[in-house]
Amino acid sequence: MLFLVEPSLTYKDSFIAGTRESQAEGLELFFNLDKISKDFEALLQLFDANKRVKTTPDRVPMSDFWLIDGDEYAGRLSLRHTLNDALLLWGGHIGYQIRPSKRRRGYGKEILRLGLIKAKELGLNRVLVTCDEDNTGSLKIIEYNGGKLENIIEVKDSPVRKMRYWIDIP
Ligand SMILES: CC(C)(COP(=O)(O)OP(=O)(O)OC[C@H]1O[C@@H](n2cnc3c(N)ncnc32)[C@H](O)[C@@H]1OP(=O)(O)O)[C@@H](O)C(=O)NCCC(=O)NCCS
């Protein structure tokens, strides 16, 4: 069974193992796993603080959720509570990733479905989700979850265009 939880000590070992898999692919490199394994509490505090930041032109509050498969970390989703100019242009409300060993099993579709429920709980009725034009998996996930393409835009310093989708949450 798949479900979302807030980041939790319960999943420390599998979060680290899953993130190590992603880092082997060059993803999630902003997580310093040596530091995190020594002081997991600091990571949890950071996620907690992110939810409560004040909205400024550069930052918005954000909630993180982990997708759990049985008792194992399978991926994560970030939900921005609001949009600033950059997020409106190409970042969107929701970002997600599935750890490499759990891919191609429908977990991507499920993490976004569950994330939309979290967005609704936060009071959002419509969210922006974006992906690179060449990210076939992600664009299928967005369309499966009701994404309507608004446009495809060029992004400064990026070789790949971004697809911008809106999802109405019933
Ligand atoms: C993109 C990502 C989330 C897909 O996760 P996933 O769990 O493999 O996705 P799913 O199993 O739900 O697959 C959804 C659909 O995309 C297809 N798909 C998934 N990965 C694919 C790939 N690399 N190439 C082509 N199609 C792909 C699946 O076959 C499925 O197609 P279907 O609807 O025809 O059955 C995952 O590869 C990932 O985390 N990538 C790195 C981070 C990232 O790109 N995040 C999204 C940022 S917008």
Short mmCIF file of C-alpha atoms and ligand atoms in Angstrom, two decimals:
data_model
loop_
_atom_site.label_atom_id
_atom_site.label_comp_id
_atom_site.label_asym_id
_atom_site.label_seq_id
_atom_site.Cartn_x
_atom_site.Cartn_y
_atom_site.Cartn_z
CA MET A 1 0.00 0.00 0.00
CA LEU A 2 1.21 3.47 -0.92
CA PHE A 3 0.64 6.53 1.23
CA LEU A 4 2.15 9.96 1.93
CA VAL A 5 3.62 10.93 5.28
CA GLU A 6 5.41 13.98 6.54
CA PRO A 7 9.17 13.36 6.79
CA SER A 8 9.74 11.12 9.77
CA LEU A 9 12.51 9.38 11.71
CA THR A 10 10.67 6.09 11.08
CA TYR A 11 11.92 6.11 7.49
CA LYS A 12 15.45 7.39 8.12
CA ASP A 13 17.33 4.39 6.71
CA SER A 14 15.23 3.93 3.60
CA PHE A 15 15.14 7.69 2.92
CA ILE A 16 18.94 7.69 2.96
CA ALA A 17 19.13 4.55 0.80
CA GLY A 18 16.60 5.97 -1.69
CA THR A 19 18.34 9.32 -1.87
CA ARG A 20 21.66 7.56 -2.41
CA GLU A 21 20.10 5.82 -5.43
CA SER A 22 18.92 9.18 -6.80
CA GLN A 23 22.30 10.77 -6.21
CA ALA A 24 23.95 7.98 -8.21
CA GLU A 25 21.87 9.36 -11.10
CA GLY A 26 22.96 12.93 -10.36
CA LEU A 27 19.66 13.89 -8.72
CA GLU A 28 18.89 15.18 -5.19
CA LEU A 29 22.49 16.28 -4.77
CA PHE A 30 21.48 19.06 -2.37
CA PHE A 31 20.98 16.44 0.36
CA ASN A 32 24.27 15.99 2.24
CA LEU A 33 23.83 12.35 3.23
CA ASP A 34 26.84 12.21 5.57
CA LYS A 35 25.46 15.11 7.56
CA ILE A 36 21.92 13.77 7.41
CA SER A 37 22.88 10.31 8.70
CA LYS A 38 24.61 11.92 11.69
CA ASP A 39 21.87 14.44 12.44
CA PHE A 40 18.55 13.36 10.98
CA GLU A 41 16.68 15.59 13.41
CA ALA A 42 18.19 18.67 11.73
CA LEU A 43 16.72 17.54 8.38
CA LEU A 44 13.29 17.06 9.95
CA GLN A 45 13.51 20.51 11.52
CA LEU A 46 14.37 22.01 8.16
CA PHE A 47 11.35 20.42 6.48
CA ASP A 48 9.21 21.66 9.34
CA ALA A 49 10.57 25.21 9.11
CA ASN A 50 9.96 25.27 5.33
CA LYS A 51 6.23 24.99 5.97
CA ARG A 52 6.23 28.17 8.00
CA VAL A 53 8.46 30.58 6.06
CA LYS A 54 6.96 33.93 5.26
CA THR A 55 6.14 34.51 1.61
CA THR A 56 8.65 36.90 0.04
CA PRO A 57 9.53 37.49 -3.63
CA ASP A 58 12.20 34.75 -3.24
CA ARG A 59 10.59 32.20 -0.94
CA VAL A 60 7.23 30.62 -0.34
CA PRO A 61 6.11 28.13 2.31
CA MET A 62 6.46 24.52 1.22
CA SER A 63 5.36 21.17 2.63
CA ASP A 64 7.26 17.99 1.89
CA PHE A 65 5.77 14.53 1.87
CA TRP A 66 7.34 11.12 1.49
CA LEU A 67 5.71 8.31 -0.47
CA ILE A 68 5.84 5.13 1.57
CA ASP A 69 5.57 1.66 0.03
CA GLY A 70 4.75 -0.71 2.90
CA ASP A 71 7.45 0.44 5.28
CA GLU A 72 9.91 1.79 2.73
CA TYR A 73 10.63 5.28 1.39
CA ALA A 74 9.70 5.32 -2.32
CA GLY A 75 9.85 8.98 -3.31
CA ARG A 76 9.05 12.49 -2.30
CA LEU A 77 6.78 15.37 -3.20
CA SER A 78 7.13 19.08 -2.46
CA LEU A 79 4.00 21.22 -2.32
CA ARG A 80 4.39 24.98 -2.49
CA HIS A 81 1.57 26.76 -0.74
CA THR A 82 1.56 29.64 -3.20
CA LEU A 83 3.40 30.85 -6.30
CA ASN A 84 5.92 33.65 -6.80
CA ASP A 85 6.96 34.94 -10.23
CA ALA A 86 9.52 32.19 -10.87
CA LEU A 87 7.20 29.43 -9.70
CA LEU A 88 4.37 30.82 -11.83
CA LEU A 89 6.66 30.89 -14.82
CA TRP A 90 8.19 27.42 -14.56
CA GLY A 91 8.48 25.95 -11.04
CA GLY A 92 4.84 25.27 -10.30
CA HIS A 93 3.14 24.22 -7.06
CA ILE A 94 4.24 20.59 -7.01
CA GLY A 95 7.48 18.73 -7.65
CA TYR A 96 8.08 15.02 -7.15
CA GLN A 97 10.53 12.23 -7.73
CA ILE A 98 10.43 8.46 -7.37
CA ARG A 99 13.56 6.64 -6.25
CA PRO A 100 15.14 4.74 -9.15
CA SER A 101 14.46 1.22 -7.80
CA LYS A 102 10.70 1.98 -7.54
CA ARG A 103 10.13 3.48 -10.97
CA ARG A 104 7.88 2.23 -13.79
CA ARG A 105 5.30 0.73 -11.40
CA GLY A 106 2.75 3.56 -11.42
CA TYR A 107 4.18 5.21 -8.28
CA GLY A 108 4.70 8.50 -10.12
CA LYS A 109 1.02 8.64 -11.04
CA GLU A 110 0.10 7.80 -7.46
CA ILE A 111 2.40 10.33 -5.77
CA LEU A 112 0.83 13.15 -7.77
CA ARG A 113 -2.71 11.86 -7.13
CA LEU A 114 -2.02 11.80 -3.39
CA GLY A 115 -0.26 15.17 -3.57
CA LEU A 116 -3.35 16.74 -5.11
CA ILE A 117 -5.33 15.61 -2.08
CA LYS A 118 -2.77 17.35 0.15
CA ALA A 119 -3.06 20.47 -2.01
CA LYS A 120 -6.82 20.45 -1.61
CA GLU A 121 -6.46 20.09 2.15
CA LEU A 122 -4.29 23.20 2.04
CA GLY A 123 -7.11 25.07 0.30
CA LEU A 124 -5.81 24.98 -3.27
CA ASN A 125 -8.40 24.31 -5.98
CA ARG A 126 -6.06 24.61 -8.93
CA VAL A 127 -2.35 23.86 -9.14
CA LEU A 128 0.39 24.46 -11.65
CA VAL A 129 2.63 21.47 -12.41
CA THR A 130 5.47 21.76 -14.88
CA CYS A 131 7.95 19.41 -16.49
CA ASP A 132 10.69 19.37 -19.08
CA GLU A 133 9.43 18.80 -22.59
CA ASP A 134 11.53 15.64 -22.89
CA ASN A 135 10.39 14.10 -19.57
CA THR A 136 7.91 11.60 -21.02
CA GLY A 137 7.26 9.89 -17.68
CA SER A 138 6.40 13.13 -15.92
CA LEU A 139 4.18 14.53 -18.63
CA LYS A 140 2.21 11.26 -18.67
CA ILE A 141 1.86 11.50 -14.88
CA ILE A 142 0.54 15.06 -15.11
CA GLU A 143 -1.89 14.28 -17.93
CA TYR A 144 -3.11 11.13 -16.14
CA ASN A 145 -3.94 13.37 -13.16
CA GLY A 146 -5.99 15.80 -15.23
CA GLY A 147 -3.30 18.29 -16.31
CA LYS A 148 -4.37 20.72 -19.02
CA LEU A 149 -1.47 22.14 -20.98
CA GLU A 150 -1.38 25.95 -20.90
CA ASN A 151 1.79 26.43 -22.90
CA ILE A 152 5.36 25.32 -23.53
CA ILE A 153 7.96 27.94 -22.73
CA GLU A 154 11.63 28.59 -23.19
CA VAL A 155 13.50 28.98 -19.91
CA LYS A 156 16.63 31.09 -19.60
CA ASP A 157 19.80 28.95 -19.42
CA SER A 158 17.88 25.71 -20.01
CA PRO A 159 18.34 23.70 -23.20
CA VAL A 160 14.92 22.10 -22.73
CA ARG A 161 11.56 23.85 -22.88
CA LYS A 162 9.11 23.57 -19.96
CA MET A 163 5.56 22.32 -20.28
CA ARG A 164 3.15 24.19 -18.00
CA TYR A 165 0.02 22.33 -16.94
CA TRP A 166 -2.86 23.38 -14.69
CA ILE A 167 -4.79 20.78 -12.73
CA ASP A 168 -8.24 21.60 -11.32
CA ILE A 169 -8.72 19.67 -8.09
CA PRO A 170 -12.31 18.47 -7.73
C1 LIG B 1 9.44 10.98 -13.81
C2 LIG B 1 9.26 9.98 -12.67
C3 LIG B 1 8.60 10.68 -11.49
C4 LIG B 1 8.36 8.85 -13.17
O1 LIG B 1 8.05 7.99 -12.07
P1 LIG B 1 7.48 6.53 -12.28
O2 LIG B 1 7.08 6.01 -10.97
O3 LIG B 1 8.42 5.73 -13.09
O4 LIG B 1 6.17 6.84 -13.17
P2 LIG B 1 4.97 5.84 -13.47
O5 LIG B 1 5.40 4.43 -13.24
O6 LIG B 1 3.76 6.33 -12.75
O7 LIG B 1 4.80 6.04 -15.06
C5 LIG B 1 3.87 6.93 -15.65
C6 LIG B 1 3.90 6.72 -17.15
O8 LIG B 1 5.14 7.23 -17.66
C7 LIG B 1 5.86 6.21 -18.32
N1 LIG B 1 7.26 6.42 -18.01
C8 LIG B 1 7.84 6.48 -16.79
N2 LIG B 1 9.15 6.73 -16.92
C9 LIG B 1 9.39 6.84 -18.25
C10 LIG B 1 10.57 7.08 -18.99
N3 LIG B 1 11.75 7.25 -18.39
N4 LIG B 1 10.47 7.12 -20.35
C11 LIG B 1 9.28 6.95 -20.96
N5 LIG B 1 8.12 6.72 -20.27
C12 LIG B 1 8.19 6.66 -18.95
C13 LIG B 1 5.33 4.91 -17.74
O9 LIG B 1 5.54 3.83 -18.62
C14 LIG B 1 3.87 5.26 -17.58
O10 LIG B 1 3.27 5.22 -18.87
P3 LIG B 1 1.76 4.72 -19.13
O11 LIG B 1 0.87 5.76 -18.51
O12 LIG B 1 1.66 4.67 -20.61
O13 LIG B 1 1.63 3.40 -18.44
C15 LIG B 1 10.63 9.35 -12.26
O14 LIG B 1 11.28 8.86 -13.39
C16 LIG B 1 11.54 10.34 -11.58
O15 LIG B 1 11.47 10.52 -10.36
N6 LIG B 1 12.41 10.98 -12.36
C17 LIG B 1 13.37 11.96 -11.82
C18 LIG B 1 12.72 13.20 -11.27
C19 LIG B 1 11.69 13.82 -12.18
O16 LIG B 1 11.86 13.85 -13.38
N7 LIG B 1 10.63 14.31 -11.56
C20 LIG B 1 9.58 15.00 -12.25
C21 LIG B 1 9.91 16.42 -12.36
S1 LIG B 1 8.61 17.29 -13.21
#
